[in-house]
mmCIF file of C-alpha atoms and ligand atoms in Angstrom:
data_model
loop_
_atom_site.group_PDB
_atom_site.id
_atom_site.type_symbol
_atom_site.label_atom_id
_atom_site.label_comp_id
_atom_site.label_asym_id
_atom_site.label_seq_id
_atom_site.Cartn_x
_atom_site.Cartn_y
_atom_site.Cartn_z
ATOM 1 C CA LEU R 1 8.044 13.912 16.088
ATOM 2 C CA HIS R 2 9.169 17.659 15.181
ATOM 3 C CA GLY R 3 8.694 17.068 11.447
ATOM 4 C CA ASP R 4 12.265 17.377 10.239
ATOM 5 C CA VAL R 5 12.173 15.635 6.875
ATOM 6 C CA ARG R 6 15.933 14.771 7.152
ATOM 7 C CA ALA R 7 15.397 12.925 10.412
ATOM 8 C CA LEU R 8 12.530 11.373 8.877
ATOM 9 C CA ALA R 9 14.364 10.314 5.878
ATOM 10 C CA ARG R 10 16.937 8.764 8.243
ATOM 11 C CA ALA R 11 14.473 6.902 10.379
ATOM 12 C CA ILE R 12 12.866 5.451 7.370
ATOM 13 C CA SER R 13 16.207 4.067 5.983
ATOM 14 C CA VAL R 14 16.988 2.484 9.627
ATOM 15 C CA VAL R 15 13.583 0.777 9.450
ATOM 16 C CA GLU R 16 13.622 -0.360 6.075
ATOM 17 C CA GLU R 17 17.244 -1.902 6.306
ATOM 18 C CA GLN R 18 16.393 -2.965 9.675
ATOM 19 C CA ARG R 19 19.328 -1.543 11.107
ATOM 20 C CA PRO R 20 19.988 -1.614 14.993
ATOM 21 C CA GLY R 21 17.367 0.655 16.504
ATOM 22 C CA ALA R 22 14.705 0.163 14.043
ATOM 23 C CA LEU R 23 12.336 -1.428 16.567
ATOM 24 C CA GLU R 24 13.026 1.173 19.217
ATOM 25 C CA LEU R 25 12.059 3.791 16.466
ATOM 26 C CA LEU R 26 8.874 2.075 15.747
ATOM 27 C CA ARG R 27 8.002 1.575 19.252
ATOM 28 C CA GLY R 28 8.830 4.912 20.280
ATOM 29 C CA VAL R 29 6.534 6.737 17.646
ATOM 30 C CA PHE R 30 3.655 4.366 17.751
ATOM 31 C CA GLY R 31 1.686 6.348 20.225
ATOM 32 C CA ARG R 32 1.936 9.173 17.868
ATOM 33 C CA THR R 33 0.586 7.445 14.832
ATOM 34 C CA GLY R 34 -2.964 6.935 13.536
ATOM 35 C CA THR R 35 -3.651 10.616 12.909
ATOM 36 C CA ALA R 36 -2.979 10.795 9.228
ATOM 37 C CA THR R 37 -5.624 9.771 6.764
ATOM 38 C CA VAL R 38 -4.228 6.946 4.468
ATOM 39 C CA ILE R 39 -5.393 7.348 1.077
ATOM 40 C CA GLY R 40 -4.403 4.014 -1.260
ATOM 41 C CA LEU R 41 -4.125 4.699 -5.063
ATOM 42 C CA THR R 42 -3.812 1.497 -6.964
ATOM 43 C CA GLY R 43 -4.458 0.089 -10.648
ATOM 44 C CA PRO R 44 -2.306 -0.855 -13.759
ATOM 45 C CA PRO R 45 0.863 0.026 -14.648
ATOM 46 C CA GLY R 46 0.884 3.284 -16.791
ATOM 47 C CA SER R 47 -2.912 4.314 -15.750
ATOM 48 C CA GLY R 48 -1.760 7.494 -14.270
ATOM 49 C CA LYS R 49 -1.193 6.754 -10.624
ATOM 50 C CA SER R 50 1.563 8.902 -10.145
ATOM 51 C CA SER R 51 0.533 11.803 -12.279
ATOM 52 C CA LEU R 52 -2.756 11.744 -10.006
ATOM 53 C CA CYS R 53 -0.560 11.686 -6.787
ATOM 54 C CA ASP R 54 1.335 14.703 -8.014
ATOM 55 C CA ARG R 55 -1.974 16.511 -8.581
ATOM 56 C CA LEU R 56 -3.432 15.413 -5.313
ATOM 57 C CA VAL R 57 -0.429 16.745 -3.831
ATOM 58 C CA GLU R 58 -0.691 19.857 -4.949
ATOM 59 C CA GLY R 59 -4.449 20.166 -4.100
ATOM 60 C CA TYR R 60 -3.813 18.878 -0.606
ATOM 61 C CA ARG R 61 -1.060 21.761 -0.381
ATOM 62 C CA GLY R 62 -3.490 24.358 -1.524
ATOM 63 C CA GLU R 63 -5.491 23.116 1.727
ATOM 64 C CA GLY R 64 -2.697 24.021 4.041
ATOM 65 C CA ARG R 65 -1.758 20.581 4.661
ATOM 66 C CA ARG R 66 1.477 18.516 4.850
ATOM 67 C CA VAL R 67 1.516 15.693 2.513
ATOM 68 C CA GLY R 68 3.350 12.615 2.458
ATOM 69 C CA VAL R 69 3.585 9.889 -0.611
ATOM 70 C CA VAL R 70 4.708 6.283 -0.553
ATOM 71 C CA ALA R 71 5.443 5.025 -4.081
ATOM 72 C CA VAL R 72 5.467 1.158 -3.872
ATOM 73 C CA ASP R 73 6.399 -0.006 -7.446
ATOM 74 C CA PRO R 74 7.507 -3.548 -8.247
ATOM 75 C CA SER R 75 8.729 -2.910 -11.523
ATOM 76 C CA SER R 76 11.358 -0.894 -10.195
ATOM 77 C CA ALA R 77 13.137 -3.917 -8.932
ATOM 78 C CA PHE R 78 13.810 -4.730 -12.637
ATOM 79 C CA SER R 79 14.330 -1.649 -14.237
ATOM 80 C CA GLY R 80 14.797 1.173 -11.687
ATOM 81 C CA GLY R 81 13.103 3.126 -14.240
ATOM 82 C CA ALA R 82 9.734 3.484 -12.681
ATOM 83 C CA ILE R 83 10.978 5.004 -9.469
ATOM 84 C CA LEU R 84 12.991 7.393 -11.362
ATOM 85 C CA GLY R 85 9.958 8.283 -13.315
ATOM 86 C CA ASP R 86 7.762 8.694 -9.884
ATOM 87 C CA ARG R 87 10.563 10.944 -8.663
ATOM 88 C CA ILE R 88 10.703 13.127 -12.052
ATOM 89 C CA ARG R 89 6.775 13.467 -12.100
ATOM 90 C CA MET R 90 7.007 14.809 -8.295
ATOM 91 C CA LEU R 91 10.163 16.728 -8.584
ATOM 92 C CA ARG R 92 8.411 20.022 -8.526
ATOM 93 C CA HIS R 93 7.466 19.250 -5.164
ATOM 94 C CA ALA R 94 10.887 18.373 -4.049
ATOM 95 C CA GLN R 95 11.710 21.797 -2.714
ATOM 96 C CA ASP R 96 8.775 21.864 -0.504
ATOM 97 C CA GLU R 97 9.565 21.132 3.102
ATOM 98 C CA ASN R 98 5.728 19.975 3.488
ATOM 99 C CA VAL R 99 5.883 17.280 0.818
ATOM 100 C CA PHE R 100 7.620 14.051 1.737
ATOM 101 C CA ILE R 101 8.068 11.660 -1.153
ATOM 102 C CA ARG R 102 9.365 8.176 -0.574
ATOM 103 C CA SER R 103 9.873 5.243 -2.970
ATOM 104 C CA MET R 104 9.771 1.725 -1.317
ATOM 105 C CA ALA R 105 11.913 -1.057 -2.171
ATOM 106 C CA THR R 106 9.326 -3.762 -2.903
ATOM 107 C CA ARG R 107 11.244 -6.919 -2.139
ATOM 108 C CA GLY R 108 13.178 -8.660 0.789
ATOM 109 C CA HIS R 109 10.887 -7.369 3.660
ATOM 110 C CA LEU R 110 10.674 -9.668 6.612
ATOM 111 C CA GLY R 111 7.038 -9.875 7.240
ATOM 112 C CA GLY R 112 6.172 -8.840 3.701
ATOM 113 C CA LEU R 113 5.748 -5.571 1.842
ATOM 114 C CA ALA R 114 2.335 -4.466 3.482
ATOM 115 C CA GLN R 115 3.925 -4.389 6.701
ATOM 116 C CA ALA R 116 6.897 -2.630 5.864
ATOM 117 C CA THR R 117 4.743 -0.186 4.050
ATOM 118 C CA ASN R 118 2.639 0.461 7.209
ATOM 119 C CA ASP R 119 5.820 1.006 9.253
ATOM 120 C CA VAL R 120 6.960 3.526 6.745
ATOM 121 C CA VAL R 121 3.490 5.249 6.719
ATOM 122 C CA ASP R 122 3.657 5.181 10.643
ATOM 123 C CA LEU R 123 6.930 7.129 10.406
ATOM 124 C CA ILE R 124 5.540 9.512 8.094
ATOM 125 C CA ASP R 125 2.358 9.864 10.054
ATOM 126 C CA ALA R 126 4.233 10.445 13.104
ATOM 127 C CA ALA R 127 6.189 13.524 11.460
ATOM 128 C CA GLY R 128 3.025 15.116 10.976
ATOM 129 C CA PHE R 129 2.418 14.510 7.413
ATOM 130 C CA ASP R 130 -1.570 14.029 6.745
ATOM 131 C CA PRO R 131 -2.877 12.709 4.547
ATOM 132 C CA VAL R 132 -0.337 9.952 3.419
ATOM 133 C CA LEU R 133 -0.908 8.922 -0.179
ATOM 134 C CA VAL R 134 0.137 5.200 -1.005
ATOM 135 C CA GLU R 135 0.566 4.454 -4.642
ATOM 136 C CA THR R 136 1.022 0.770 -5.686
ATOM 137 C CA VAL R 137 0.475 -1.252 -8.793
ATOM 138 C CA GLY R 138 -2.616 -3.322 -8.619
ATOM 139 C CA VAL R 139 -1.201 -6.484 -9.842
ATOM 140 C CA GLY R 140 -0.041 -9.338 -7.577
ATOM 141 C CA GLN R 141 -1.736 -10.080 -3.985
ATOM 142 C CA ASP R 142 1.434 -8.488 -2.137
ATOM 143 C CA GLU R 143 0.478 -5.097 -3.883
ATOM 144 C CA ILE R 144 -3.162 -5.374 -3.185
ATOM 145 C CA GLU R 145 -2.431 -6.038 0.418
ATOM 146 C CA VAL R 146 -0.470 -2.862 0.611
ATOM 147 C CA VAL R 147 -3.686 -0.699 -0.022
ATOM 148 C CA ARG R 148 -6.577 -2.914 1.104
ATOM 149 C CA THR R 149 -6.639 -1.505 4.483
ATOM 150 C CA ALA R 150 -5.943 2.199 3.743
ATOM 151 C CA ASP R 151 -8.608 4.392 5.081
ATOM 152 C CA VAL R 152 -9.970 5.252 1.599
ATOM 153 C CA VAL R 153 -8.805 3.219 -1.631
ATOM 154 C CA ALA R 154 -9.129 4.533 -5.173
ATOM 155 C CA VAL R 155 -8.501 2.252 -7.914
ATOM 156 C CA VAL R 156 -7.513 3.834 -11.182
ATOM 157 C CA LEU R 157 -8.577 2.625 -14.770
ATOM 158 C CA VAL R 158 -8.048 4.031 -18.073
ATOM 159 C CA PRO R 159 -10.247 3.726 -21.172
ATOM 160 C CA GLY R 160 -9.636 1.388 -24.060
ATOM 161 C CA MET R 161 -9.109 -1.478 -21.568
ATOM 162 C CA GLY R 162 -11.901 -3.175 -23.447
ATOM 163 C CA ASP R 163 -12.240 -6.669 -22.033
ATOM 164 C CA ASP R 164 -9.203 -6.272 -19.808
ATOM 165 C CA ILE R 165 -11.669 -5.273 -17.282
ATOM 166 C CA GLN R 166 -12.722 -8.791 -16.782
ATOM 167 C CA ALA R 167 -8.949 -9.855 -16.297
ATOM 168 C CA ILE R 168 -8.320 -7.050 -13.579
ATOM 169 C CA LYS R 169 -11.535 -7.571 -11.871
ATOM 170 C CA ALA R 170 -10.270 -10.184 -9.509
ATOM 171 C CA GLY R 171 -8.760 -8.621 -6.723
ATOM 172 C CA ILE R 172 -8.524 -4.794 -7.625
ATOM 173 C CA LEU R 173 -11.966 -3.891 -8.350
ATOM 174 C CA GLU R 174 -13.527 -5.201 -5.090
ATOM 175 C CA ILE R 175 -11.380 -3.095 -2.693
ATOM 176 C CA ALA R 176 -12.452 0.087 -4.545
ATOM 177 C CA ASP R 177 -14.005 2.916 -2.451
ATOM 178 C CA LEU R 178 -13.782 5.302 -5.648
ATOM 179 C CA PHE R 179 -13.081 4.515 -9.183
ATOM 180 C CA VAL R 180 -10.952 7.115 -10.938
ATOM 181 C CA ILE R 181 -11.212 6.719 -14.777
ATOM 182 C CA ASN R 182 -7.967 8.696 -15.681
ATOM 183 C CA LYS R 183 -7.007 9.774 -19.262
ATOM 184 C CA ALA R 184 -10.397 10.751 -19.815
ATOM 185 C CA ASP R 185 -9.211 12.609 -22.601
ATOM 186 C CA LEU R 186 -8.845 9.341 -24.608
ATOM 187 C CA PRO R 187 -11.605 7.741 -26.403
ATOM 188 C CA GLY R 188 -13.723 5.150 -24.566
ATOM 189 C CA ALA R 189 -14.311 6.780 -20.959
ATOM 190 C CA ASP R 190 -18.100 6.243 -21.542
ATOM 191 C CA LYS R 191 -17.797 2.587 -22.549
ATOM 192 C CA LEU R 192 -15.395 2.021 -19.093
ATOM 193 C CA GLU R 193 -18.110 3.750 -16.954
ATOM 194 C CA ALA R 194 -20.678 1.803 -18.165
ATOM 195 C CA GLU R 195 -18.895 -1.245 -17.977
ATOM 196 C CA LEU R 196 -18.267 -0.521 -14.264
ATOM 197 C CA ARG R 197 -21.738 0.573 -13.670
ATOM 198 C CA TYR R 198 -22.919 -2.752 -14.789
ATOM 199 C CA MET R 199 -20.319 -4.505 -13.046
ATOM 200 C CA LEU R 200 -21.530 -2.530 -9.847
ATOM 201 C CA ASP R 201 -25.038 -3.365 -10.148
ATOM 202 C CA LEU R 202 -24.245 -7.034 -10.432
ATOM 203 C CA GLY R 203 -22.718 -6.927 -7.135
ATOM 204 C CA ALA R 204 -25.371 -4.453 -5.589
ATOM 205 C CA ALA R 205 -26.453 -7.017 -2.946
ATOM 206 C CA THR R 206 -23.201 -6.659 -1.102
ATOM 207 C CA ALA R 207 -24.049 -3.799 1.802
ATOM 208 C CA ARG R 208 -21.398 -1.294 1.418
ATOM 209 C CA PRO R 209 -21.343 2.446 0.079
ATOM 210 C CA ARG R 210 -21.534 2.114 -3.682
ATOM 211 C CA PRO R 211 -18.173 3.497 -4.922
ATOM 212 C CA ALA R 212 -18.376 6.737 -6.966
ATOM 213 C CA ILE R 213 -16.991 6.592 -10.417
ATOM 214 C CA LEU R 214 -15.054 9.954 -11.210
ATOM 215 C CA ARG R 215 -12.959 11.044 -14.296
ATOM 216 C CA THR R 216 -9.826 12.963 -14.748
ATOM 217 C CA VAL R 217 -7.103 13.943 -16.855
ATOM 218 C CA ALA R 218 -4.216 13.937 -14.469
ATOM 219 C CA VAL R 219 -1.754 15.577 -16.884
ATOM 220 C CA ARG R 220 -3.895 18.545 -17.208
ATOM 221 C CA GLY R 221 -4.955 18.576 -13.464
ATOM 222 C CA GLU R 222 -8.903 18.099 -14.350
ATOM 223 C CA GLY R 223 -11.242 16.486 -12.009
ATOM 224 C CA LEU R 224 -8.862 16.362 -9.146
ATOM 225 C CA ASP R 225 -10.936 18.412 -6.859
ATOM 226 C CA ALA R 226 -13.582 15.814 -7.272
ATOM 227 C CA VAL R 227 -11.201 13.041 -6.226
ATOM 228 C CA ARG R 228 -10.143 14.970 -2.974
ATOM 229 C CA GLU R 229 -14.203 15.575 -2.608
ATOM 230 C CA GLY R 230 -14.951 12.114 -3.201
ATOM 231 C CA ALA R 231 -12.274 10.938 -0.623
ATOM 232 C CA ARG R 232 -13.603 13.432 1.953
ATOM 233 C CA ALA R 233 -17.326 12.283 1.334
ATOM 234 C CA PHE R 234 -16.270 8.478 1.671
ATOM 235 C CA LEU R 235 -14.672 9.269 4.924
ATOM 236 C CA GLY R 236 -17.281 11.021 6.354
ATOM 237 C CA SER R 237 -20.813 9.644 7.112
ATOM 238 C CA ALA R 238 -20.848 6.363 5.288
ATOM 239 C CA GLY R 239 -17.276 5.543 5.753
ATOM 240 C CA ARG R 240 -16.773 6.338 9.387
ATOM 241 C CA GLU R 241 -17.730 2.388 10.528
ATOM 242 C CA ARG R 242 -15.872 1.339 7.760
ATOM 243 C CA ARG R 243 -12.688 3.127 8.436
ATOM 244 C CA ALA R 244 -12.998 1.779 12.241
ATOM 245 C CA ALA R 245 -12.933 -1.751 10.813
ATOM 246 C CA ARG R 246 -10.487 -1.036 8.364
ATOM 247 C CA ARG R 247 -8.067 0.143 11.044
ATOM 248 C CA ARG R 248 -8.891 -2.965 13.421
ATOM 249 C CA GLU R 249 -8.042 -5.126 10.181
ATOM 250 C CA ARG R 250 -4.939 -3.385 9.548
ATOM 251 C CA ALA R 251 -3.969 -3.972 13.172
ATOM 252 C CA GLU R 252 -4.765 -7.588 13.369
ATOM 253 C CA ALA R 253 -2.668 -7.884 9.950
ATOM 254 C CA ARG R 254 0.246 -6.224 11.635
ATOM 255 C CA LEU R 255 0.104 -8.331 14.725
ATOM 256 C CA ARG R 256 -0.323 -11.590 12.632
ATOM 257 C CA ALA R 257 2.803 -10.414 10.550
ATOM 258 C CA VAL R 258 4.904 -9.663 13.580
ATOM 259 C CA LEU R 259 3.946 -12.776 15.466
ATOM 260 C CA SER R 260 4.392 -15.255 12.478
ATOM 261 C CA GLU R 261 7.758 -13.791 12.096
ATOM 262 C CA ARG R 262 8.902 -14.048 15.558
ATOM 263 C CA ALA R 263 7.413 -17.190 16.057
ATOM 264 C CA LEU R 264 9.128 -18.570 12.998
ATOM 265 C CA ARG R 265 12.527 -17.361 14.115
ATOM 266 C CA TRP R 266 12.051 -18.750 17.654
ATOM 267 C CA VAL R 267 11.005 -22.139 16.467
ATOM 268 C CA VAL R 268 13.989 -22.280 14.252
ATOM 269 C CA ALA R 269 16.451 -20.914 16.742
ATOM 270 C CA ARG R 270 15.243 -23.658 19.264
ATOM 271 C CA THR R 271 14.975 -26.608 16.894
ATOM 272 C CA LEU R 272 17.627 -26.021 14.128
ATOM 273 C CA GLY R 273 20.011 -23.558 15.416
ATOM 274 C CA GLY R 274 21.991 -21.596 13.027
ATOM 275 C CA ASP R 275 22.461 -23.623 9.986
ATOM 276 C CA GLY R 276 19.970 -26.632 10.288
ATOM 277 C CA TRP R 277 17.561 -24.506 7.998
ATOM 278 C CA ASP R 278 19.131 -25.089 4.600
ATOM 279 C CA GLY R 279 19.602 -28.713 5.313
ATOM 280 C CA VAL R 280 15.774 -29.052 5.737
ATOM 281 C CA VAL R 281 15.086 -26.932 2.833
ATOM 282 C CA GLU R 282 17.505 -29.351 0.682
ATOM 283 C CA GLN R 283 15.568 -32.351 1.911
ATOM 284 C CA ILE R 284 12.292 -30.958 0.723
ATOM 285 C CA ALA R 285 13.754 -29.754 -2.661
ATOM 286 C CA ALA R 286 15.242 -33.223 -2.904
ATOM 287 C CA ARG R 287 11.548 -34.748 -2.234
ATOM 288 C CA LYS R 288 13.078 -36.670 0.671
ATOM 289 C CA VAL R 289 10.558 -35.009 3.019
ATOM 290 C CA ASP R 290 7.442 -32.950 2.498
ATOM 291 C CA PRO R 291 7.361 -29.695 4.011
ATOM 292 C CA TYR R 292 4.290 -30.422 6.419
ATOM 293 C CA SER R 293 5.999 -33.392 7.980
ATOM 294 C CA ALA R 294 9.236 -31.271 8.143
ATOM 295 C CA ALA R 295 7.330 -28.554 9.879
ATOM 296 C CA ASP R 296 5.528 -31.222 12.014
ATOM 297 C CA LYS R 297 8.903 -32.397 13.171
ATOM 298 C CA LEU R 298 10.306 -29.202 14.147
ATOM 299 C CA ILE R 299 7.264 -28.659 16.407
ATOM 300 C CA GLU R 300 7.392 -31.889 17.741
ATOM 301 C CA ARG R 301 10.910 -31.122 18.926
ATOM 302 C CA LEU R 302 9.960 -28.062 20.761
ATOM 303 C CA GLU R 303 7.364 -30.308 22.747
ATOM 304 C CA VAL R 304 10.099 -32.731 23.672
ATOM 305 C CA GLN R 305 11.958 -29.797 25.294
HETATM 306 N N1 GDP S 1 -3.427 11.263 -22.002
HETATM 307 C C1 GDP S 1 -3.242 11.132 -20.857
HETATM 308 N N2 GDP S 1 -2.011 10.684 -20.562
HETATM 309 C C2 GDP S 1 -1.893 10.689 -18.910
HETATM 310 C C3 GDP S 1 -2.809 11.021 -18.125
HETATM 311 N N3 GDP S 1 -2.382 10.753 -16.804
HETATM 312 C C4 GDP S 1 -1.216 10.402 -17.029
HETATM 313 N N4 GDP S 1 -0.899 10.107 -18.350
HETATM 314 C C5 GDP S 1 0.543 9.679 -18.954
HETATM 315 O O1 GDP S 1 0.476 8.223 -18.679
HETATM 316 C C6 GDP S 1 1.849 7.883 -18.448
HETATM 317 C C7 GDP S 1 1.925 7.141 -17.086
HETATM 318 O O2 GDP S 1 1.667 7.824 -15.996
HETATM 319 P P1 GDP S 1 2.226 7.542 -14.556
HETATM 320 O O3 GDP S 1 1.534 8.620 -13.728
HETATM 321 O O4 GDP S 1 3.561 7.321 -14.446
HETATM 322 O O5 GDP S 1 1.380 6.222 -14.473
HETATM 323 P P2 GDP S 1 1.315 4.990 -13.029
HETATM 324 O O6 GDP S 1 2.335 3.921 -13.700
HETATM 325 O O7 GDP S 1 0.091 4.526 -12.876
HETATM 326 O O8 GDP S 1 2.078 5.730 -12.345
HETATM 327 C C8 GDP S 1 2.714 9.266 -18.506
HETATM 328 O O9 GDP S 1 3.355 9.121 -19.850
HETATM 329 C C9 GDP S 1 1.775 10.010 -18.466
HETATM 330 O O10 GDP S 1 2.093 11.464 -18.706
HETATM 331 C C10 GDP S 1 -3.959 11.684 -18.776
HETATM 332 O O11 GDP S 1 -5.016 11.924 -17.799
HETATM 333 N N5 GDP S 1 -4.365 11.588 -20.028
HETATM 334 MG MG1 MG S 2 3.658 5.307 -10.849
#
């Protein structure tokens, strides 16, 4: 709570690894959270999200703010390379006590990746960092879930994707409050912007503030002031109500996740004990029982008690 980055790093490890004391920590800081603006950056791998984060950190530092970054990158589960890349790209902030960068493991979180990320964001928020940038690859439902309820969501695209825009349309384009066309130094930015505008025109009926379309060249630091300004503008007049709605949504999602996980554990403990679980799983795998009947049977056992 005093902003000690080493204490923060330790707290995050305790929570991520679900070591003893994790819940006490989260309960203890919760009343001190909700201050930080959470800025989500999502988009295809290689679109320049980490490079943009790095430049945004620089910009927010220039405003005198303490900045947190959470990098969620599933490819790291296979290679480790992506996380290393993020670290190297942001290494120049490593000596800055007012910048806190954390890479998240993307698998093996009880209650899901989005909830684990929310817990980590809470800790960084409680330590006084604001804003907190959350970078995630915009592929897969889990990853979209991570940023969907951020206070402002920037979707990062790059020129030359051609018809790919159709392919990624499902899911991430809908959650954009802001489009960032990064790598605007490459040919095709005009075409991409035209496609985006066309798409937004088609969906114009949906009553929400129309996402701005901005261009950046992250590697040269161009256009980043406009991104910060765009985020600020969104969070201002038009975004205030949506921000409150998002926060309610995030709160509900968190309650659901925690309750589901606990209810599941409670049911299993009361009906199967320690090792009955695997047996039921085997039966389903062997097609001896369907998962619906298996679940019903467990609930029935509860009712009998
Ligand atoms: N030409 C060009 N390359 C860029 C730009 N921004 C990032 N890159 C490069 O694109 C690659 C992927 O960037 P990275 O930030 O790791 O993308 P991420 O996977 O979305 O986090 C790196 O080699 C960057 O140097 C840009 O504006 N223009
Ligand atoms: Mg990255």
